[in-house]
Each structure stands twice: as structure tokens, then as C-alpha cells.
């Protein structure tokens, strides 16, 4: 039996611009997904199951893909169990966490547990299933703490990923203690069409390309502000990043309501992830008050702390191996 957990994530700076090679920063949050794998050998062999149901490409797309691609054909069928503290489709990285935890568990079974390989394979799985544009979610869930993703190598490099002619260098990002309140609008928005919408704008407009570049510059400023624990500056940069994302066309009235409400008790607030609905985040010293404001404005608040724990083996016991 192998049990591996992986955390969810929130993007602090640089979403969408990261698709065009600009830097982005994301943090891992103290809400995790747990995946258990046990060999299903013996008389009542029932094939692969997930929480008692037959493994299905439709209902367990990430797990299915990871197993199809990276599990030894000669291995016994697996009994898979999952457990999640993350709301799904909320911009908190539940797809990445389930993917990274599954890949981590498969690698732990093979005694090949290595974060750089897990991040690479995790990205491949998400990319194939979801058409994910950048590896930011899977790398954050793998490493924990915070990452800075960029198209060139800097100090504190963790690993390098590439696909076609795109390159991503994943770095550890220094962080002060941060209390974030996320606010889920409850408006479901798919990442793919939002990325496509921004791409159309960027391809035909020099103005949009300037916005993307400004997001990149602001993200590098934010990396310094984070390393210096300058909360005021981090908050101001979050506000500005939100305005720039709104210009790119990925804001939503429900998001704007939550952002405005949260700012009264926060250093700053912005949408997080793909936008068009989904979630926002606020950086605050008074999480209860910010959460109450988000709730009053119609959102579902979640107070989160950053976790330093990335993908982790929680249990690994024979005779399964
Ligand atoms: O869908 P989310 O919340 O994990 O974030 C998407 C982030 C984008 O930059 C818009 C796309 C990407 O793959 O980086």
C-alpha cells in the first residue's frame, strides 16, 4: 500500500501572461488531495478501481491517463482510493493535485520518487487530458511552498520543462508568512476557452502584448516584494495585476464584486487562475473580516495558509511491492 498526498495551489501573479513566456508565481496551499494505491491481487481480482468504481477515462481522466502511460502493463491491477480537501473547478489546482499525487504514488511504488520527474510527468498528464498551457499548477503542487516560473534560468532553479519550442524554468520562490483568503464565485469557467480568448486578443493587438509584458515586469517586482516581506507592495501589485487581467478580458462581474469587497480589509486582491468566474484571492492580516466581506458579496470564502509540503509519501508498506 502506498499513500501520497499533494497540495492545491493558488496563482499569485502572472496567469495568462505565463502562456507567452512571461514569469508567474504560485503558492501551494494547506489543502491536499490524497491518493492510495494497493495491488489488487488474488482470487477476487476485479481490475482497476477508484473508490470502489471501475477506473474510467471519463470520470477519472487524470488517474486513468497517468496509469495508462506510466504503470507497468505486467503489474497487478490497482485498488485506488482518493480523498480531497479541495473544491473542484475552483482555480485551486484540484486537477494538478490529483495528477501529482497519482504520479507520485506510482513512482513511490516503483521506488523512483523524485520531484523533478513527478513534475515532468504530471505536466504531461495534465497537458494530454486538459490541454493545459503551462506547467505552473503541477510544478507548484510537486514542490510546495512557492515557485517562480520563467522562460530563462535564474538563481534557485528547481527543474526545467519543455514542450515543442517552449521552455519553462521552475525556481523556488522565497516567501514571508502569508495569509490568503480565496473567494470562489461559484461561476464555472473553463481554462481552455479563456486562454484561447486571450490568445486571439494578443495575436491581433500590440496593446494586448504590452499588457502581457507589463504583467511579466510586475511579477518580477512581486518576486522581490515577496522576498522582502513587503506586504503593502505585494498587495498593490496584486491590485494592478487584477486591472491588467481585466483589460485582457478575463474578469467577471462576480469576481469584481468579491475583489472590491475584500480590498477594504486586505493589502490587495485579484482574480486567480484563468478568470471568467472561478476564484479571487486577497492578502490580508484579518482573514476573518476579509472572509466575511467575501461571503456578504456572494462568494464562498476559504482561508488558506501556504504550505511548504509538496508531494509527500505518507505511507509505503509491503507486501504490496
Ligand atoms: O485554471 P487555473 O486556475 O489553474 O489557471 C490557469 C492559468 C493560465 O495561465 C491561464 C493557464 C496556464 O496553463 O498557465
CSV table of C-alpha atoms and ligand atoms in Angstrom, one decimal:
chain,number,residue,atom,x,y,z
A,1,UNK,CA,0.0,0.0,0.0
A,2,UNK,CA,1.3,3.4,-1.0
A,3,UNK,CA,-0.3,6.7,0.1
A,4,UNK,CA,0.8,10.0,-1.4
A,5,UNK,CA,-0.6,13.5,-0.9
A,6,UNK,CA,-0.2,16.7,-2.9
A,7,UNK,CA,-1.3,20.2,-2.2
A,8,UNK,CA,-3.6,22.6,-4.2
A,9,UNK,CA,-2.3,25.9,-5.5
A,10,UNK,CA,-3.2,29.5,-6.0
A,11,UNK,CA,-1.6,31.6,-8.7
A,12,UNK,CA,-0.4,34.9,-7.0
A,13,UNK,CA,0.9,36.7,-10.1
A,14,UNK,CA,1.3,36.2,-13.9
A,15,UNK,CA,-1.5,33.9,-15.0
A,16,UNK,CA,-2.3,34.2,-18.8
A,17,UNK,CA,1.0,36.2,-19.4
A,18,UNK,CA,2.9,32.9,-18.5
A,19,UNK,CA,1.4,31.4,-21.6
A,20,UNK,CA,3.6,33.8,-23.6
A,21,UNK,CA,6.8,33.2,-21.7
A,22,UNK,CA,6.4,35.8,-19.0
A,23,UNK,CA,7.2,34.9,-15.4
A,24,UNK,CA,4.5,33.7,-12.9
A,25,UNK,CA,4.4,33.0,-9.2
A,26,UNK,CA,2.2,30.4,-7.5
A,27,UNK,CA,1.9,29.1,-3.9
A,28,UNK,CA,1.0,25.7,-2.6
A,29,UNK,CA,-1.9,25.8,0.0
A,30,UNK,CA,-2.7,23.8,3.1
A,31,UNK,CA,-5.5,21.8,1.4
A,32,UNK,CA,-4.4,18.5,-0.1
A,33,UNK,CA,-5.5,15.5,-2.2
A,34,UNK,CA,-4.6,12.0,-1.0
A,35,UNK,CA,-4.2,9.0,-3.3
A,36,UNK,CA,-3.8,5.5,-2.1
A,37,UNK,CA,-2.7,2.6,-4.3
A,38,UNK,CA,-2.8,-1.1,-3.3
A,39,UNK,CA,-2.2,-4.1,-5.5
A,40,UNK,CA,-5.4,-6.0,-6.2
A,41,UNK,CA,-4.1,-9.5,-6.4
A,42,UNK,CA,-5.7,-12.8,-5.6
A,43,UNK,CA,-8.9,-14.7,-6.2
A,44,UNK,CA,-11.4,-11.8,-6.4
A,45,UNK,CA,-9.3,-9.8,-8.9
A,46,UNK,CA,-11.7,-7.0,-10.1
A,47,UNK,CA,-9.4,-4.9,-12.2
A,48,UNK,CA,-8.5,-1.3,-11.5
A,49,UNK,CA,-11.0,0.6,-9.2
A,50,UNK,CA,-11.2,4.1,-7.9
A,51,UNK,CA,-13.1,4.5,-4.6
A,52,UNK,CA,-14.9,1.2,-5.4
A,53,UNK,CA,-15.9,2.1,-9.0
A,54,UNK,CA,-14.2,0.8,-12.2
A,55,UNK,CA,-11.4,3.1,-13.3
A,56,UNK,CA,-12.9,5.2,-16.1
A,57,UNK,CA,-11.3,7.6,-18.6
A,58,UNK,CA,-14.4,9.7,-18.3
A,59,UNK,CA,-14.8,10.0,-14.6
A,60,UNK,CA,-11.1,9.6,-13.5
A,61,UNK,CA,-9.4,11.2,-16.5
A,62,UNK,CA,-6.2,12.2,-14.8
A,63,UNK,CA,-5.7,9.0,-12.8
A,64,UNK,CA,-6.6,7.0,-15.9
A,65,UNK,CA,-4.1,8.8,-18.1
A,66,UNK,CA,-1.3,8.5,-15.5
A,67,UNK,CA,-1.9,4.8,-15.2
A,68,UNK,CA,-2.2,4.1,-18.9
A,69,UNK,CA,1.0,6.0,-19.6
A,70,UNK,CA,3.2,5.2,-16.6
A,71,UNK,CA,2.1,2.0,-15.0
A,72,UNK,CA,3.8,-1.3,-15.9
A,73,UNK,CA,1.5,-3.4,-18.2
A,74,UNK,CA,2.6,-6.5,-16.3
A,75,UNK,CA,1.8,-5.1,-12.9
A,76,UNK,CA,-1.3,-6.3,-10.9
A,77,UNK,CA,-4.5,-4.2,-11.1
A,78,UNK,CA,-4.6,-1.5,-8.5
A,79,UNK,CA,-7.2,-0.5,-6.0
A,80,UNK,CA,-7.1,3.3,-5.9
A,81,UNK,CA,-8.6,5.5,-3.2
A,82,UNK,CA,-8.8,9.3,-3.2
A,83,UNK,CA,-9.7,11.9,-0.7
A,84,UNK,CA,-9.8,15.7,-1.3
A,85,UNK,CA,-9.9,18.8,0.8
A,86,UNK,CA,-10.0,21.0,-2.4
A,87,UNK,CA,-13.2,22.2,-4.0
A,88,UNK,CA,-13.0,21.1,-7.7
A,89,UNK,CA,-13.1,23.5,-10.6
A,90,UNK,CA,-12.4,26.5,-8.3
A,91,UNK,CA,-8.9,27.6,-9.5
A,92,UNK,CA,-7.3,25.9,-6.5
A,93,UNK,CA,-5.5,23.3,-8.6
A,94,UNK,CA,-7.5,20.2,-7.8
A,95,UNK,CA,-6.7,18.6,-11.2
A,96,UNK,CA,-3.0,19.2,-10.7
A,97,UNK,CA,-3.1,17.9,-7.1
A,98,UNK,CA,-4.9,14.6,-8.1
A,99,UNK,CA,-2.4,14.2,-11.0
A,100,UNK,CA,0.7,14.9,-9.0
A,101,UNK,CA,-0.5,12.6,-6.1
A,102,UNK,CA,-1.3,9.8,-8.5
A,103,UNK,CA,2.0,10.1,-10.4
A,104,UNK,CA,3.8,10.4,-7.0
A,105,UNK,CA,2.2,7.2,-5.8
A,106,UNK,CA,3.0,5.3,-9.0
A,107,UNK,CA,6.7,6.5,-8.7
A,108,UNK,CA,6.8,5.7,-4.9
A,109,UNK,CA,5.6,2.1,-5.8
A,110,UNK,CA,8.5,1.8,-8.2
A,111,UNK,CA,10.9,3.3,-5.6
A,112,UNK,CA,11.6,6.2,-8.1
A,113,UNK,CA,10.1,9.0,-6.1
A,114,UNK,CA,11.8,12.1,-7.4
A,115,UNK,CA,10.1,15.6,-7.6
A,116,UNK,CA,11.6,16.7,-10.9
A,117,UNK,CA,10.4,13.6,-12.6
A,118,UNK,CA,7.0,13.8,-10.9
A,119,UNK,CA,6.6,17.4,-12.1
A,120,UNK,CA,7.5,16.5,-15.7
A,121,UNK,CA,5.2,13.5,-15.9
A,122,UNK,CA,2.4,15.4,-14.0
A,123,UNK,CA,2.6,18.2,-16.6
A,124,UNK,CA,2.5,15.6,-19.5
A,125,UNK,CA,-0.7,14.1,-18.0
A,126,UNK,CA,-2.4,17.4,-17.4
A,127,UNK,CA,-1.4,18.6,-20.9
A,128,UNK,CA,-2.8,15.5,-22.5
A,129,UNK,CA,-6.1,15.4,-20.6
A,130,UNK,CA,-6.8,19.1,-20.3
A,131,UNK,CA,-4.6,20.9,-23.0
A,132,UNK,CA,-3.1,22.8,-20.1
A,133,UNK,CA,-0.9,25.7,-21.4
A,134,UNK,CA,1.8,25.9,-18.7
A,135,UNK,CA,3.2,23.6,-16.0
A,136,UNK,CA,2.6,26.1,-13.2
A,137,UNK,CA,-0.1,24.1,-11.3
A,138,UNK,CA,1.7,20.7,-11.4
A,139,UNK,CA,5.1,22.1,-10.5
A,140,UNK,CA,3.6,24.1,-7.6
A,141,UNK,CA,1.8,21.0,-6.3
A,142,UNK,CA,5.0,19.0,-6.6
A,143,UNK,CA,7.4,21.4,-5.0
A,144,UNK,CA,5.2,23.0,-2.3
A,145,UNK,CA,5.9,26.5,-0.8
A,146,UNK,CA,6.1,28.9,-3.8
A,147,UNK,CA,7.6,28.8,-7.3
A,148,UNK,CA,8.6,31.3,-9.8
A,149,UNK,CA,8.2,30.0,-13.4
A,150,UNK,CA,10.1,31.9,-16.1
A,151,UNK,CA,11.5,31.3,-19.6
A,152,UNK,CA,15.1,31.7,-18.5
A,153,UNK,CA,17.1,30.2,-15.7
A,154,UNK,CA,17.7,32.3,-12.6
A,155,UNK,CA,19.0,31.5,-9.0
A,156,UNK,CA,17.2,28.8,-7.0
A,157,UNK,CA,16.4,26.7,-10.1
A,158,UNK,CA,14.5,23.5,-9.3
A,159,UNK,CA,13.9,22.0,-12.7
A,160,UNK,CA,13.4,22.7,-16.4
A,161,UNK,CA,10.5,21.6,-18.5
A,162,UNK,CA,9.9,21.9,-22.2
A,163,UNK,CA,7.3,21.2,-24.9
A,164,UNK,CA,7.7,21.9,-28.6
A,165,UNK,CA,9.8,25.0,-28.6
A,166,UNK,CA,8.6,26.4,-25.3
A,167,UNK,CA,10.8,26.2,-22.2
A,168,UNK,CA,9.9,26.7,-18.5
A,169,UNK,CA,12.4,27.1,-15.7
A,170,UNK,CA,10.9,26.4,-12.3
A,171,UNK,CA,12.5,28.1,-9.3
A,172,UNK,CA,11.9,28.1,-5.6
A,173,UNK,CA,10.5,31.5,-4.6
A,174,UNK,CA,11.2,32.9,-1.1
A,175,UNK,CA,8.1,33.9,0.8
A,176,UNK,CA,7.1,35.6,4.0
A,177,UNK,CA,4.3,34.0,6.0
A,178,UNK,CA,1.2,34.9,4.0
A,179,UNK,CA,-2.5,34.6,5.0
A,180,UNK,CA,-4.6,34.4,1.9
A,181,UNK,CA,-8.4,34.4,1.6
A,182,UNK,CA,-9.7,32.8,-1.6
A,183,UNK,CA,-13.2,33.6,-2.7
A,184,UNK,CA,-15.0,31.2,-5.0
A,185,UNK,CA,-17.6,32.9,-7.2
A,186,UNK,CA,-19.3,29.6,-7.9
A,187,UNK,CA,-19.3,30.7,-11.6
A,188,UNK,CA,-17.8,27.8,-13.6
A,189,UNK,CA,-15.3,28.8,-16.2
A,190,UNK,CA,-13.1,26.5,-18.2
A,191,UNK,CA,-9.5,27.4,-18.6
A,192,UNK,CA,-9.1,26.4,-22.3
A,193,UNK,CA,-11.6,28.8,-23.8
A,194,UNK,CA,-10.3,31.7,-21.6
A,195,UNK,CA,-6.7,31.0,-22.7
A,196,UNK,CA,-7.9,30.9,-26.4
A,197,UNK,CA,-9.8,34.2,-25.9
A,198,UNK,CA,-6.7,36.0,-24.6
A,199,UNK,CA,-4.6,34.4,-27.4
A,200,UNK,CA,-6.9,35.9,-30.0
A,201,UNK,CA,-6.5,39.4,-28.4
A,202,UNK,CA,-2.7,39.0,-28.0
A,203,UNK,CA,-2.3,37.9,-31.6
A,204,UNK,CA,-4.0,40.9,-33.1
A,205,UNK,CA,-3.2,43.7,-30.7
A,206,UNK,CA,0.1,45.3,-29.8
A,207,UNK,CA,-1.8,46.9,-26.9
A,208,UNK,CA,-2.6,43.4,-25.5
A,209,UNK,CA,1.0,42.4,-26.0
A,210,UNK,CA,2.1,45.4,-23.9
A,211,UNK,CA,-0.3,44.4,-21.2
A,212,UNK,CA,1.2,40.9,-21.1
A,213,UNK,CA,4.7,42.4,-20.9
A,214,UNK,CA,3.6,44.7,-18.0
A,215,UNK,CA,2.2,41.6,-16.1
A,216,UNK,CA,5.7,40.0,-16.6
A,217,UNK,CA,7.5,43.0,-15.2
A,218,UNK,CA,5.1,43.4,-12.3
A,219,UNK,CA,5.6,39.7,-11.5
A,220,UNK,CA,9.4,40.1,-11.1
A,221,UNK,CA,8.8,43.2,-8.9
A,222,UNK,CA,6.4,41.0,-6.9
A,223,UNK,CA,9.1,38.3,-6.5
A,224,UNK,CA,11.4,40.9,-4.8
A,225,UNK,CA,8.5,42.2,-2.7
A,226,UNK,CA,7.8,38.7,-1.5
A,227,UNK,CA,11.4,38.0,-0.7
A,228,UNK,CA,11.5,41.3,1.3
A,229,UNK,CA,8.2,40.5,3.0
A,230,UNK,CA,6.8,43.9,1.9
A,231,UNK,CA,3.1,43.2,2.3
A,232,UNK,CA,2.0,46.7,1.2
A,233,UNK,CA,3.8,46.4,-2.1
A,234,UNK,CA,2.7,42.8,-2.7
A,235,UNK,CA,-0.9,44.0,-2.2
A,236,UNK,CA,-0.5,47.0,-4.6
A,237,UNK,CA,1.0,44.7,-7.2
A,238,UNK,CA,-1.9,42.2,-6.8
A,239,UNK,CA,-4.4,45.1,-7.4
A,240,UNK,CA,-2.5,46.2,-10.5
A,241,UNK,CA,-2.3,42.6,-11.8
A,242,UNK,CA,-6.1,42.4,-11.5
A,243,UNK,CA,-6.6,45.5,-13.5
A,244,UNK,CA,-4.4,44.2,-16.3
A,245,UNK,CA,-6.1,40.8,-16.3
A,246,UNK,CA,-9.5,42.7,-16.6
A,247,UNK,CA,-8.1,44.6,-19.7
A,248,UNK,CA,-7.2,41.2,-21.2
A,249,UNK,CA,-10.9,40.3,-20.8
A,250,UNK,CA,-10.9,37.6,-18.2
A,251,UNK,CA,-12.6,39.4,-15.3
A,252,UNK,CA,-16.3,38.7,-14.4
A,253,UNK,CA,-18.9,40.8,-12.5
A,254,UNK,CA,-19.0,38.2,-9.7
A,255,UNK,CA,-15.2,38.3,-9.4
A,256,UNK,CA,-15.1,42.1,-9.4
A,257,UNK,CA,-17.7,42.2,-6.6
A,258,UNK,CA,-15.6,39.9,-4.4
A,259,UNK,CA,-12.3,41.7,-5.2
A,260,UNK,CA,-13.9,45.1,-4.3
A,261,UNK,CA,-15.4,43.7,-1.1
A,262,UNK,CA,-12.2,42.0,0.0
A,263,UNK,CA,-9.9,45.1,-0.6
A,264,UNK,CA,-11.5,47.0,2.3
A,265,UNK,CA,-9.7,44.7,4.8
A,266,UNK,CA,-6.8,43.5,2.6
A,267,UNK,CA,-3.4,44.6,1.3
A,268,UNK,CA,-4.6,43.7,-2.2
A,269,UNK,CA,-6.9,41.4,-4.1
A,270,UNK,CA,-7.1,39.9,-7.6
A,271,UNK,CA,-8.6,37.1,-9.6
A,272,UNK,CA,-6.6,34.0,-9.6
A,273,UNK,CA,-6.1,31.4,-12.3
A,274,UNK,CA,-8.0,31.6,-15.6
A,275,UNK,CA,-10.7,34.0,-14.5
A,276,UNK,CA,-14.1,34.4,-16.2
A,277,UNK,CA,-15.6,33.2,-12.9
A,278,UNK,CA,-13.7,30.8,-10.7
A,279,UNK,CA,-11.9,32.4,-7.8
A,280,UNK,CA,-10.2,35.5,-6.4
A,281,UNK,CA,-7.6,35.9,-3.7
A,282,UNK,CA,-6.9,38.6,-1.1
A,283,UNK,CA,-3.8,39.1,1.0
A,284,UNK,CA,-4.8,40.1,4.5
A,285,UNK,CA,-3.9,40.3,8.2
A,286,UNK,CA,-7.5,40.0,9.1
A,287,UNK,CA,-8.7,36.8,7.4
A,288,UNK,CA,-12.0,36.6,9.4
A,289,UNK,CA,-13.0,40.0,8.3
A,290,UNK,CA,-12.0,39.5,4.7
A,291,UNK,CA,-13.8,36.2,4.6
A,292,UNK,CA,-17.0,37.8,6.0
A,293,UNK,CA,-16.8,40.5,3.3
A,294,UNK,CA,-16.4,37.9,0.5
A,295,UNK,CA,-19.3,36.0,1.9
A,296,UNK,CA,-21.5,39.0,2.1
A,297,UNK,CA,-20.7,39.8,-1.5
A,298,UNK,CA,-21.9,36.4,-2.6
A,299,UNK,CA,-18.7,34.3,-2.6
A,300,UNK,CA,-17.6,31.2,-0.8
A,301,UNK,CA,-14.5,32.2,1.3
A,302,UNK,CA,-11.7,29.9,2.1
A,303,UNK,CA,-8.9,31.0,4.4
A,304,UNK,CA,-5.7,29.3,3.4
A,305,UNK,CA,-2.1,29.3,4.6
A,306,UNK,CA,0.9,28.5,2.3
A,307,UNK,CA,2.3,25.0,2.9
A,308,UNK,CA,5.9,24.1,2.4
A,309,UNK,CA,5.0,20.5,1.8
A,310,UNK,CA,4.8,19.5,-1.8
A,311,UNK,CA,4.1,15.9,-3.0
A,312,UNK,CA,4.7,13.7,0.0
A,313,UNK,CA,4.8,9.9,0.7
A,314,UNK,CA,2.6,9.5,3.7
A,315,UNK,CA,2.7,5.7,3.8
A,316,UNK,CA,4.6,3.0,2.0
A,317,UNK,CA,4.2,-0.6,3.2
A,318,UNK,CA,4.8,-4.1,2.0
A,319,UNK,CA,3.6,-6.7,0.9
A,320,UNK,CA,2.3,-4.7,-2.0
A,321,UNK,CA,5.7,-4.1,-3.6
B,1,LIG,O1,-7.0,27.1,-14.5
B,1,LIG,P1,-6.1,27.6,-13.5
B,1,LIG,O2,-6.7,28.3,-12.3
B,1,LIG,O3,-5.2,26.5,-12.9
B,1,LIG,O4,-5.1,28.7,-14.1
B,1,LIG,C1,-4.8,28.8,-15.4
B,1,LIG,C2,-3.6,29.7,-15.6
B,1,LIG,C3,-3.3,30.1,-17.0
B,1,LIG,O5,-2.2,30.9,-17.0
B,1,LIG,C4,-4.5,31.0,-17.6
B,1,LIG,C5,-3.1,28.9,-18.0
B,1,LIG,C6,-1.9,28.1,-17.7
B,1,LIG,O6,-1.9,26.9,-18.1
B,1,LIG,O7,-0.9,28.7,-17.3
